[in-house]
Short mmCIF file of C-alpha atoms in Angstrom, two decimals:
data_model
loop_
_atom_site.label_atom_id
_atom_site.label_comp_id
_atom_site.label_asym_id
_atom_site.label_seq_id
_atom_site.Cartn_x
_atom_site.Cartn_y
_atom_site.Cartn_z
CA MET A 833 87.54 118.99 46.58
CA LEU A 834 88.82 116.89 49.50
CA CYS A 835 86.57 115.29 52.09
CA SER A 836 86.14 117.73 54.98
CA CYS A 837 86.23 114.84 57.46
CA CYS A 838 89.24 112.65 56.56
CA LYS A 839 90.87 115.28 54.30
CA LYS A 840 92.28 112.44 52.19
CA ASN A 841 89.68 111.21 49.70
CA THR A 842 87.81 113.20 47.11
CA ALA A 843 84.48 114.48 48.40
CA THR A 844 81.63 113.05 46.33
CA ILE A 845 78.73 113.78 48.66
CA HIS A 846 77.69 117.37 49.20
CA PHE A 847 74.84 118.34 51.44
CA THR A 848 73.49 121.13 53.56
CA GLU A 849 72.41 120.58 57.13
CA ILE A 850 70.29 123.13 58.97
CA ILE A 851 70.24 122.84 62.74
CA ASN A 852 68.38 125.51 64.73
CA GLY A 853 68.56 127.85 61.80
CA VAL A 854 72.36 127.51 61.44
CA THR A 855 73.47 126.23 58.04
CA HIS A 856 76.39 123.81 57.73
CA LYS A 857 77.72 122.80 54.35
CA MET A 858 79.31 119.33 54.32
CA HIS A 859 81.56 117.75 51.69
CA LEU A 860 82.31 114.10 52.40
CA CYS A 861 83.80 111.08 50.70
CA GLU A 862 81.63 108.00 50.42
CA GLN A 863 83.44 106.22 53.27
CA CYS A 864 83.07 109.03 55.79
CA ALA A 865 79.43 109.51 54.82
CA LYS A 866 78.81 105.84 55.56
CA GLU A 867 80.60 106.07 58.92
CA LYS A 868 78.49 109.06 59.84
CA LYS A 869 75.44 106.99 58.89
CA ILE A 870 74.38 109.53 56.30
CA ASP A 871 71.92 108.04 53.86
CA VAL A 872 73.63 108.63 50.54
CA GLU A 873 70.87 107.01 48.56
CA LEU A 874 67.99 109.41 48.45
CA PRO A 875 65.90 107.95 45.65
CA PHE A 876 63.45 110.31 44.07
CA SER A 877 60.22 108.38 44.34
CA PHE A 878 56.54 108.69 43.60
CA SER A 879 55.92 110.10 47.07
CA ASP A 880 58.22 113.05 46.27
CA VAL A 881 56.17 113.78 43.17
CA LEU A 882 52.99 113.26 45.12
CA SER A 883 53.81 115.63 47.94
CA ALA A 884 54.97 118.25 45.45
CA LEU A 885 51.71 117.85 43.52
CA SER A 886 49.39 117.86 46.49
CA GLU A 887 51.17 120.78 48.16
CA GLY A 888 51.01 122.76 44.96
CA LEU A 889 47.37 121.97 44.38
CA GLU A 890 46.40 122.59 47.98
CA ALA A 891 48.19 125.92 48.02
CA LEU A 892 46.41 126.99 44.86
CA ALA A 893 42.97 125.91 45.98
CA HIS A 894 42.95 126.89 49.64
CA PRO A 895 45.97 129.00 50.58
CA ALA A 896 44.86 129.29 54.20
CA SER A 897 43.72 125.75 54.94
CA ARG A 898 46.79 123.83 53.87
CA SER A 899 47.76 122.57 57.29
CA GLU A 900 44.13 121.73 57.98
CA ALA A 901 43.89 119.64 54.80
CA ALA A 902 47.12 117.85 55.68
CA GLY A 903 45.49 116.77 58.93
CA THR A 904 42.37 115.27 57.28
CA ARG A 905 41.96 111.73 58.53
CA CYS A 906 40.28 108.65 57.02
CA ALA A 907 37.57 107.58 59.47
CA HIS A 908 38.08 103.90 58.61
CA CYS A 909 41.82 103.35 58.88
CA GLY A 910 43.03 106.57 60.52
CA LEU A 911 45.49 107.51 57.76
CA THR A 912 46.12 111.27 57.46
CA MET A 913 46.58 113.18 54.23
CA HIS A 914 50.05 114.05 55.47
CA GLU A 915 50.96 110.36 55.90
CA PHE A 916 49.63 109.65 52.43
CA THR A 917 51.73 112.32 50.73
CA LYS A 918 54.79 111.08 52.63
CA SER A 919 54.44 107.40 51.71
CA GLY A 920 52.51 107.67 48.43
CA ARG A 921 50.19 104.92 49.63
CA LEU A 922 46.60 105.09 50.79
CA GLY A 923 45.56 103.15 53.88
CA CYS A 924 42.34 101.43 52.78
CA PRO A 925 39.66 101.51 50.06
CA HIS A 926 37.71 104.16 52.05
CA CYS A 927 40.63 106.61 51.79
CA TYR A 928 39.49 107.28 48.20
CA ASP A 929 36.34 108.88 49.68
CA ALA A 930 38.01 110.46 52.71
CA PHE A 931 40.56 112.36 50.60
CA GLU A 932 38.23 112.86 47.67
CA THR A 933 39.11 116.44 46.75
CA PRO A 934 42.93 116.32 46.86
CA LEU A 935 42.93 112.83 45.31
CA ARG A 936 40.78 113.93 42.39
CA ASP A 937 43.46 116.41 41.34
CA ILE A 938 46.35 114.04 42.00
CA ILE A 939 44.72 111.22 40.05
CA ARG A 940 43.88 113.51 37.18
CA SER A 941 47.48 114.62 36.89
CA VAL A 942 49.09 111.16 37.17
CA GLN A 943 46.49 109.23 35.21
CA LYS A 944 45.33 111.83 32.68
CA ALA A 945 41.75 110.56 33.06
CA PRO A 946 39.11 111.22 35.71
CA HIS A 947 37.36 107.85 35.95
CA HIS A 948 37.41 104.11 35.30
CA THR A 949 36.19 102.78 31.96
CA GLY A 950 37.47 99.22 32.23
CA LYS A 951 36.16 95.96 33.59
CA VAL A 952 33.52 95.94 36.35
CA PRO A 953 33.16 92.98 38.73
CA GLU A 954 30.04 90.92 38.06
CA ALA A 955 28.75 91.22 41.62
CA PHE A 956 29.17 95.00 41.49
CA MET A 957 27.37 95.19 38.17
CA LYS A 958 24.35 93.41 39.68
CA THR A 959 24.13 95.64 42.75
CA GLU A 960 24.93 98.80 40.77
CA GLY A 961 22.11 98.03 38.34
CA THR A 962 19.79 97.58 41.28
CA ARG A 963 20.93 100.88 42.82
CA GLN A 964 20.29 102.75 39.60
CA ARG A 965 16.84 101.17 39.27
CA ILE A 966 16.03 102.17 42.87
CA ALA A 967 16.98 105.78 42.14
CA GLU A 968 14.74 105.75 39.04
CA LEU A 969 11.81 104.30 40.96
CA GLU A 970 12.24 106.83 43.77
CA ARG A 971 11.95 109.65 41.24
CA ALA A 972 8.89 107.98 39.64
CA LEU A 973 7.31 107.58 43.07
CA GLN A 974 7.75 111.28 43.90
CA GLN A 975 6.14 112.16 40.60
CA ALA A 976 3.25 109.73 41.22
CA VAL A 977 2.66 111.24 44.66
CA ALA A 978 2.67 114.74 43.19
CA ASP A 979 0.20 113.64 40.48
CA GLU A 980 -1.96 111.85 43.09
CA ARG A 981 -1.76 108.56 41.10
CA TYR A 982 -2.20 106.40 44.20
CA GLU A 983 -2.46 103.02 42.43
CA ASP A 984 0.90 103.66 40.78
CA CYS A 985 2.34 104.65 44.17
CA VAL A 986 1.43 101.25 45.67
CA ALA A 987 2.98 99.36 42.75
CA LEU A 988 6.16 101.47 42.88
CA ARG A 989 6.50 101.04 46.65
CA ASP A 990 6.19 97.25 46.30
CA GLU A 991 8.90 97.13 43.66
CA LEU A 992 11.17 99.39 45.71
CA ARG A 993 10.73 97.21 48.79
CA GLN A 994 11.75 94.12 46.81
CA LEU A 995 14.81 95.77 45.29
CA ARG A 996 16.01 97.17 48.64
CA ALA A 997 15.64 93.71 50.20
CA SER A 998 17.70 92.09 47.44
CA LEU A 999 20.41 94.75 47.78
CA GLU A 1000 20.57 94.12 51.52
CA GLN A 1001 20.82 90.39 50.89
CA HIS A 1002 23.80 91.06 48.60
CA ALA A 1003 25.46 93.25 51.18
CA ASN A 1004 25.12 90.57 53.85
CA ALA A 1005 26.27 87.74 51.58
CA MET B 1140 55.92 73.93 52.46
CA PRO B 1141 57.48 72.61 49.23
CA THR B 1142 61.13 73.51 48.61
CA LEU B 1143 61.92 76.00 45.92
CA ASP B 1144 63.54 73.25 43.84
CA ALA B 1145 60.06 71.90 43.13
CA ILE B 1146 59.59 75.02 41.00
CA LEU B 1147 63.15 75.63 39.84
CA GLN B 1148 63.75 72.15 38.42
CA HIS B 1149 61.48 73.03 35.48
CA ARG B 1150 62.65 75.33 32.76
CA PRO B 1151 60.38 78.37 33.08
CA GLN B 1152 57.84 78.58 30.28
CA TRP B 1153 58.92 82.09 29.35
CA LEU B 1154 62.40 80.82 28.48
CA VAL B 1155 61.14 78.26 25.95
CA PRO B 1156 61.32 79.94 22.54
CA THR B 1157 58.41 79.41 20.16
CA SER B 1158 59.45 81.35 17.08
CA PRO B 1159 62.27 79.66 15.14
CA GLY B 1160 63.77 82.85 13.70
CA GLY B 1161 64.66 84.27 17.09
CA SER B 1162 62.86 87.16 18.63
CA ILE B 1163 63.57 90.74 19.60
CA ALA B 1164 60.75 90.40 22.15
CA VAL B 1165 62.13 88.21 24.93
CA SER B 1166 59.10 87.92 27.19
CA THR B 1167 55.65 89.32 27.91
CA ARG B 1168 54.19 90.06 31.31
CA VAL B 1169 50.67 91.09 32.30
CA ARG B 1170 50.04 92.12 35.89
CA LEU B 1171 46.85 92.92 37.80
CA ALA B 1172 46.70 94.64 41.19
CA ARG B 1173 43.73 93.77 43.41
CA ASN B 1174 42.73 94.31 47.04
CA LEU B 1175 40.18 92.51 49.16
CA ALA B 1176 37.18 94.62 50.12
CA GLY B 1177 36.73 95.41 53.81
CA LEU B 1178 40.41 95.29 54.77
CA PRO B 1179 43.11 97.98 54.97
CA PHE B 1180 45.82 97.83 52.29
CA PRO B 1181 48.75 95.54 53.26
CA HIS B 1182 51.02 98.22 54.77
CA ARG B 1183 48.22 99.10 57.23
CA CYS B 1184 47.18 95.49 57.96
CA SER B 1185 47.95 93.71 61.23
CA PRO B 1186 49.94 90.45 60.92
CA ALA B 1187 46.67 88.57 61.61
CA GLN B 1188 44.89 90.42 58.80
CA ARG B 1189 47.79 89.70 56.45
CA ARG B 1190 47.61 85.99 57.31
CA ASP B 1191 43.85 86.14 56.70
CA VAL B 1192 44.48 87.57 53.21
CA ILE B 1193 46.85 84.69 52.41
CA ALA B 1194 44.40 82.08 53.72
CA ARG B 1195 41.45 83.55 51.79
CA VAL B 1196 43.33 83.79 48.50
CA GLN B 1197 44.78 80.32 48.94
CA ALA B 1198 41.29 78.88 49.51
CA ALA B 1199 39.84 80.72 46.50
CA ALA B 1200 42.77 79.67 44.29
CA ALA B 1201 42.33 76.02 45.24
CA ARG B 1202 38.83 76.15 43.70
CA THR B 1203 40.03 77.51 40.34
CA ALA B 1204 41.07 75.49 37.29
CA SER B 1205 44.05 77.74 36.46
CA LEU B 1206 45.65 77.84 39.93
CA ARG B 1207 44.68 74.45 41.32
CA ASP B 1208 48.25 73.13 40.88
CA ALA B 1209 49.95 76.29 42.12
CA ARG B 1210 52.29 76.01 45.08
CA LEU B 1211 52.22 78.37 48.03
CA TYR B 1212 55.46 79.68 49.52
CA GLN B 1213 55.26 81.66 52.75
CA LEU B 1214 57.86 84.40 52.52
CA ASP B 1215 59.19 83.82 56.05
CA GLY B 1216 60.06 80.24 55.06
CA LEU B 1217 62.33 81.44 52.26
CA SER B 1218 66.02 82.19 52.84
CA PRO B 1219 67.56 85.41 51.48
CA LEU B 1220 69.11 83.30 48.70
CA ASP B 1221 65.71 81.77 47.82
CA ARG B 1222 64.16 85.22 47.69
CA GLN B 1223 66.93 86.59 45.48
CA THR B 1224 66.53 83.59 43.16
CA LEU B 1225 62.82 84.37 42.80
CA VAL B 1226 63.62 88.01 42.03
CA GLU B 1227 66.03 86.88 39.30
CA CYS B 1228 63.27 84.59 37.91
CA HIS B 1229 60.95 87.65 37.71
CA LEU B 1230 58.50 85.92 40.07
CA ILE B 1231 58.70 88.44 42.92
CA SER B 1232 59.73 92.09 43.20
CA PRO B 1233 62.79 93.23 45.16
CA GLU B 1234 60.43 95.18 47.47
CA PHE B 1235 58.46 92.01 48.19
CA ALA B 1236 61.66 90.05 48.86
CA ALA B 1237 62.81 92.67 51.38
CA GLN B 1238 59.78 92.71 53.67
CA ASP B 1239 59.32 90.72 56.86
CA ALA B 1240 55.57 90.92 57.56
CA PRO B 1241 53.42 87.88 56.58
CA ALA B 1242 53.42 87.52 52.80
CA ALA B 1243 53.35 84.63 50.35
CA LEU B 1244 53.94 83.63 46.75
CA LEU B 1245 51.54 81.42 44.85
CA VAL B 1246 53.13 80.08 41.67
CA THR B 1247 52.24 77.49 39.04
CA PRO B 1248 54.81 74.75 38.29
CA ASP B 1249 55.67 76.19 34.85
CA GLN B 1250 56.16 79.66 36.44
CA SER B 1251 53.69 81.15 33.95
CA CYS B 1252 51.34 82.47 36.68
CA ALA B 1253 52.52 83.97 39.94
CA LEU B 1254 50.60 85.79 42.67
CA MET B 1255 52.41 87.91 45.24
CA LEU B 1256 50.18 88.12 48.32
CA ASN B 1257 50.65 91.22 50.50
CA GLU B 1258 53.03 93.14 48.33
CA GLU B 1259 51.94 96.79 47.93
CA ASP B 1260 48.44 95.43 47.27
CA HIS B 1261 46.82 92.28 48.65
CA LEU B 1262 47.17 90.59 45.26
CA ARG B 1263 49.70 91.25 42.58
CA MET B 1264 48.98 88.64 39.94
CA GLN B 1265 51.14 88.11 36.89
CA VAL B 1266 51.17 86.02 33.76
CA LEU B 1267 54.63 85.63 32.25
CA ARG B 1268 55.08 84.24 28.74
CA GLU B 1269 57.85 83.86 26.20
CA GLU B 1270 58.31 86.37 23.37
CA LEU B 1271 55.43 88.62 22.31
CA HIS B 1272 52.11 87.19 23.49
CA LEU B 1273 50.15 90.11 24.89
CA ASP B 1274 46.66 88.96 23.87
CA ALA B 1275 47.10 85.39 25.08
CA SER B 1276 48.66 86.58 28.35
CA TRP B 1277 45.83 89.02 28.98
CA GLU B 1278 43.24 86.34 28.21
CA LEU B 1279 44.81 83.99 30.75
CA MET B 1280 45.10 86.77 33.31
CA GLN B 1281 41.45 87.64 32.82
CA ARG B 1282 40.42 84.01 33.26
CA ILE B 1283 42.40 83.69 36.50
CA GLU B 1284 40.90 86.90 37.85
CA GLN B 1285 37.37 85.84 36.97
CA GLU B 1286 37.84 82.47 38.63
CA LEU B 1287 39.21 84.14 41.76
CA GLU B 1288 36.42 86.72 41.80
CA ALA B 1289 33.93 83.88 42.32
CA GLY B 1290 35.43 83.37 45.78
CA LEU B 1291 36.81 86.81 46.65
CA SER B 1292 35.31 90.28 46.77
CA PHE B 1293 37.70 92.94 45.43
CA ALA B 1294 37.69 96.60 46.51
CA PHE B 1295 36.01 98.53 43.69
CA SER B 1296 34.38 101.90 43.17
CA ALA B 1297 32.24 103.06 40.26
CA ARG B 1298 34.39 106.14 39.73
CA TYR B 1299 37.91 104.79 40.22
CA GLY B 1300 37.46 101.11 39.41
CA TYR B 1301 39.68 98.63 41.25
CA LEU B 1302 41.14 100.42 44.27
CA THR B 1303 44.87 100.13 44.90
CA ALA B 1304 47.22 101.33 47.65
CA CYS B 1305 48.93 103.68 45.21
CA PRO B 1306 46.81 105.87 42.91
CA THR B 1307 49.25 105.15 40.05
CA ASN B 1308 47.67 101.68 39.69
CA VAL B 1309 44.01 102.54 40.28
CA GLY B 1310 41.30 101.70 37.73
CA THR B 1311 42.19 98.59 35.80
CA GLY B 1312 45.17 97.78 38.04
CA LEU B 1313 46.70 96.51 34.81
CA ARG B 1314 50.35 96.80 33.94
CA ALA B 1315 51.37 95.05 30.73
CA SER B 1316 55.01 94.91 29.73
CA VAL B 1317 57.21 93.40 27.07
CA MET B 1318 60.93 92.80 27.49
CA LEU B 1319 62.79 93.80 24.33
CA HIS B 1320 66.35 93.08 23.24
CA LEU B 1321 67.50 96.21 21.41
CA PRO B 1322 71.26 96.06 20.77
CA ALA B 1323 71.16 97.88 17.42
CA LEU B 1324 69.09 100.81 18.71
CA VAL B 1325 71.48 101.15 21.68
CA HIS B 1326 74.53 100.91 19.41
CA GLU B 1327 73.16 103.66 17.18
CA HIS B 1328 72.25 105.86 20.19
CA LYS B 1329 68.57 105.83 19.29
CA MET B 1330 67.12 104.72 22.65
CA GLY B 1331 66.79 108.28 23.96
CA SER B 1332 64.46 109.26 21.15
CA VAL B 1333 62.46 106.02 21.52
CA ILE B 1334 62.01 106.58 25.27
CA SER B 1335 60.88 110.19 24.90
CA ALA B 1336 58.57 109.46 21.96
CA VAL B 1337 56.65 106.64 23.64
CA GLY B 1338 56.64 108.54 26.95
CA LYS B 1339 54.30 111.07 25.36
CA VAL B 1340 51.54 108.47 25.15
CA GLY B 1341 52.03 107.10 28.64
CA ILE B 1342 54.39 104.22 27.81
CA ALA B 1343 57.57 103.79 29.86
CA VAL B 1344 60.82 102.15 28.75
CA ARG B 1345 63.21 100.98 31.46
CA GLY B 1346 66.50 99.13 31.33
CA LEU B 1347 66.24 95.66 32.83
CA TYR B 1348 69.70 95.72 34.37
CA GLY B 1349 71.51 98.65 35.92
CA GLU B 1350 70.27 102.09 36.81
CA GLN B 1351 68.07 104.12 34.51
CA SER B 1352 70.94 106.37 33.39
CA GLU B 1353 73.22 103.49 32.45
CA ALA B 1354 71.24 100.41 31.54
CA TYR B 1355 73.33 97.50 30.32
CA GLY B 1356 72.71 94.28 28.41
CA ASN B 1357 70.43 96.02 25.86
CA LEU B 1358 67.32 94.59 27.54
CA PHE B 1359 64.39 96.96 28.12
CA GLN B 1360 60.96 96.67 29.70
CA VAL B 1361 58.28 98.56 27.79
CA SER B 1362 55.08 99.06 29.81
CA ASN B 1363 51.91 101.13 30.12
CA GLN B 1364 51.91 103.78 32.85
CA ILE B 1365 48.27 104.82 32.70
CA THR B 1366 45.80 102.44 34.33
CA LEU B 1367 42.69 104.62 34.59
CA GLY B 1368 40.27 105.81 31.92
CA ARG B 1369 41.19 103.16 29.36
CA SER B 1370 39.77 99.68 29.05
CA GLU B 1371 42.04 96.69 29.57
CA THR B 1372 41.78 95.78 25.89
CA GLU B 1373 42.74 99.32 24.84
CA ILE B 1374 45.78 99.27 27.15
CA VAL B 1375 46.96 95.92 25.79
CA ARG B 1376 46.30 96.90 22.17
CA GLN B 1377 48.11 100.23 22.47
CA LEU B 1378 51.15 98.56 24.02
CA HIS B 1379 51.13 95.95 21.28
CA HIS B 1380 51.17 98.61 18.55
CA ILE B 1381 54.01 100.50 20.15
CA VAL B 1382 56.09 97.41 20.91
CA SER B 1383 55.63 96.20 17.32
CA ARG B 1384 56.86 99.55 16.03
CA ILE B 1385 59.95 99.47 18.27
CA ILE B 1386 60.68 95.92 17.03
CA GLU B 1387 60.45 97.07 13.40
CA HIS B 1388 62.76 99.94 14.21
CA GLU B 1389 65.31 97.58 15.81
CA GLN B 1390 65.06 95.23 12.84
CA ALA B 1391 65.65 98.03 10.34
CA THR B 1392 68.59 99.35 12.36
CA ARG B 1393 70.17 95.87 12.44
CA GLU B 1394 69.83 95.60 8.67
CA LYS B 1395 71.42 99.00 8.26
CA LEU B 1396 74.32 97.93 10.49
CA ILE B 1397 74.94 94.83 8.37
CA ARG B 1398 74.87 96.85 5.17
CA SER B 1399 76.95 99.80 6.32
CA ALA B 1400 79.59 98.07 8.46
CA PRO B 1401 79.49 94.29 8.00
CA HIS B 1402 83.08 93.70 9.13
CA LYS B 1403 82.72 95.84 12.22
CA LEU B 1404 79.57 93.98 13.24
CA ARG B 1405 81.07 90.52 12.64
CA ASN B 1406 84.18 91.63 14.50
CA ASP B 1407 82.18 92.78 17.55
CA ILE B 1408 80.16 89.57 17.65
CA GLY B 1409 83.21 87.35 17.08
CA ARG B 1410 85.16 89.10 19.82
CA ALA B 1411 82.24 88.76 22.23
CA TYR B 1412 82.12 85.02 21.47
CA GLY B 1413 85.87 84.69 21.92
CA THR B 1414 85.87 86.51 25.25
CA LEU B 1415 82.99 84.43 26.60
CA LYS B 1416 84.65 81.18 25.46
CA TYR B 1417 88.00 81.86 27.10
CA ALA B 1418 87.56 84.42 29.88
CA GLU B 1419 88.49 83.39 33.43
CA ILE B 1420 86.73 86.29 35.20
CA LEU B 1421 83.43 87.87 34.10
CA THR B 1422 81.34 90.43 35.94
CA SER B 1423 77.58 90.31 35.60
CA LYS B 1424 77.61 93.44 33.51
CA GLU B 1425 80.32 92.32 31.09
CA ALA B 1426 78.83 88.84 30.67
CA THR B 1427 75.34 90.22 30.03
CA GLU B 1428 76.60 92.66 27.42
CA LEU B 1429 78.64 89.99 25.62
CA LEU B 1430 75.74 87.50 25.70
CA SER B 1431 73.55 90.23 24.22
CA MET B 1432 76.00 90.52 21.29
CA LEU B 1433 75.79 86.74 20.83
CA LEU B 1434 71.98 86.88 20.74
CA MET B 1435 72.14 89.48 17.99
CA GLY B 1436 74.74 87.38 16.15
CA ILE B 1437 72.41 84.37 16.25
CA ASP B 1438 69.41 86.44 15.08
CA LEU B 1439 71.44 87.75 12.14
CA HIS B 1440 72.83 84.26 11.25
CA ILE B 1441 76.36 85.51 11.81
CA LEU B 1442 76.78 83.01 14.65
CA THR B 1443 75.49 79.54 13.84
CA ASP B 1444 77.20 77.07 16.20
CA VAL B 1445 75.35 78.05 19.38
CA SER B 1446 71.60 78.06 20.00
CA ARG B 1447 69.51 80.98 21.13
CA ALA B 1448 67.95 78.92 23.92
CA ARG B 1449 71.38 78.23 25.42
CA ILE B 1450 72.17 81.95 25.58
CA ALA B 1451 68.73 82.79 27.01
CA ASP B 1452 69.26 80.20 29.76
CA LEU B 1453 72.71 81.60 30.52
CA LEU B 1454 71.35 85.12 30.96
CA LEU B 1455 69.31 83.79 33.87
CA GLU B 1456 71.88 81.36 35.27
CA ILE B 1457 74.78 83.83 35.49
CA GLN B 1458 72.94 86.01 37.99
CA PRO B 1459 74.26 86.04 41.58
CA ALA B 1460 71.62 83.93 43.37
CA HIS B 1461 71.40 81.37 40.57
CA LEU B 1462 75.20 81.00 40.55
CA GLN B 1463 75.35 80.46 44.32
CA ARG B 1464 72.50 77.99 44.22
CA ARG B 1465 74.38 76.08 41.55
CA CYS B 1466 77.66 76.09 43.51
CA LYS B 1467 75.74 75.24 46.71
CA GLN B 1468 77.61 77.90 48.70
CA THR B 1469 77.78 81.60 49.40
CA LEU B 1470 80.21 83.30 47.03
CA THR B 1471 81.88 86.69 47.26
CA SER B 1472 81.53 88.97 44.29
CA GLU B 1473 85.07 87.98 43.08
CA GLN B 1474 84.27 84.27 43.46
CA ARG B 1475 81.04 84.76 41.52
CA ASP B 1476 82.91 86.38 38.62
CA ILE B 1477 85.12 83.27 38.41
CA ALA B 1478 82.19 80.84 38.73
CA ARG B 1479 80.26 82.82 36.11
CA ALA B 1480 83.10 82.62 33.59
CA ALA B 1481 83.49 78.88 34.28
CA LEU B 1482 79.78 78.22 33.72
CA ILE B 1483 79.78 80.17 30.45
CA ARG B 1484 82.93 78.39 29.18
CA GLU B 1485 81.34 75.03 30.00
CA ARG B 1486 78.06 75.88 28.25
CA LEU B 1487 79.67 77.30 25.14
CA ALA B 1488 81.97 74.26 24.81
CA ALA B 1489 79.12 71.72 25.05
CA PRO B 1490 78.02 70.17 21.73
CA PRO B 1491 74.82 71.69 20.29
CA ALA B 1492 72.87 68.43 20.62
CA GLU B 1493 72.63 68.96 24.36
CA ASP B 1494 70.36 71.92 23.86
CA ALA B 1495 66.80 71.82 24.96
CA PRO B 1496 64.41 72.18 22.02
#
């Protein structure tokens, strides 16, 4: 097939253009495509896979709220779900919370695993241990209150106060 | 800022062979992706925030034992030729080389450790070693990360681990890869089955040169794709097992080639040597493929008057930016093909004693 523009070279680029609902089929040679500034390199990238995945998942889960989900915004950096699926990149660490539901499915399908089992930073380990201990003590305190063991309550409250203070210190450091 | 020559005057550590019998594994790379807590990922950072990232990492690196001697190169101080040279040295990615926002490279003098600052993530750290050294490379990478963590706080969540701009890297942020030279498997059309078999367990095989569909030079990067839900040690160990199996497969296929068609194999290697010794014009693709034949000839003791190290060096030096740096001028693609052939003729004519150990 000859190029529909210069009618000399062999057409190697075939594409369909839709303007206002009218379909045009174009067959161009590489040179004419370049002159018309048509991007001949359309690499299939992770973001293509991503948008296909997230659209598919969204449509399955909430057929009505797709456009709404696409507009979800990260409160910290302002990135929208739509921007994420277009670029394949999240905006900041908080995006992992902001887009929790769609990300969970995307991560499960690209990574084949739901959560991290590798190395944990030392600083995180310290604060995480403290957080878990606080949760335990809070449960123990509720139980002590319910059982009317007031001496235990005082001891538990003291320990909780100390742990919360140390966590705050860590956060400010 | 130091000039790039301060780094390039040394032979990179990954090019210095350590096993005397030659190696199907050319080099090993271990990479970690990390982001600083409290900042957007690089593509959403302001220029000031990006400069802050560079300053903070530089300060933290200066206090470590492993990166104390590293040199910092601001990307905007590097010419397009410098950047292309670093891409050819495997020290920066083409995407990193192409950007114009504040970014920097921190690299040790022997090129074994390199940190790209403000690539897709704030830190992309790599350890690059010769041949197959996955455990040692991971150990060094871990040490560097631990030393840096003393001065930097990385974005981390209990569920997803180390947080990265792209969810394909989240969790460990670890990508380990081994570059393999697989001429016999390519010759016997076995690469397709290798690629699909290892793909099933989350290992990718990519050609080093050329597009996926037509890789050339018989050099392949084998790397883990999954970064979440496996420990770093598991990832490294799994890759090691698979790479070792591919190496055995290549070895067995080479032996079969020698047994079944010894004259054909010697002929191919001899013709490659002849072409490289006397050609006047060599494209990158042709030269790489012929040098790959020579490497196999050396491994199989068919070719004995040229050293493996000399061929390994040439594979790096015949690339476009390295050639132009050497000729101290910009060269068109035709001029490069002539300069490339001249360099190869010169190197193959030199007496063996001139080889580096």
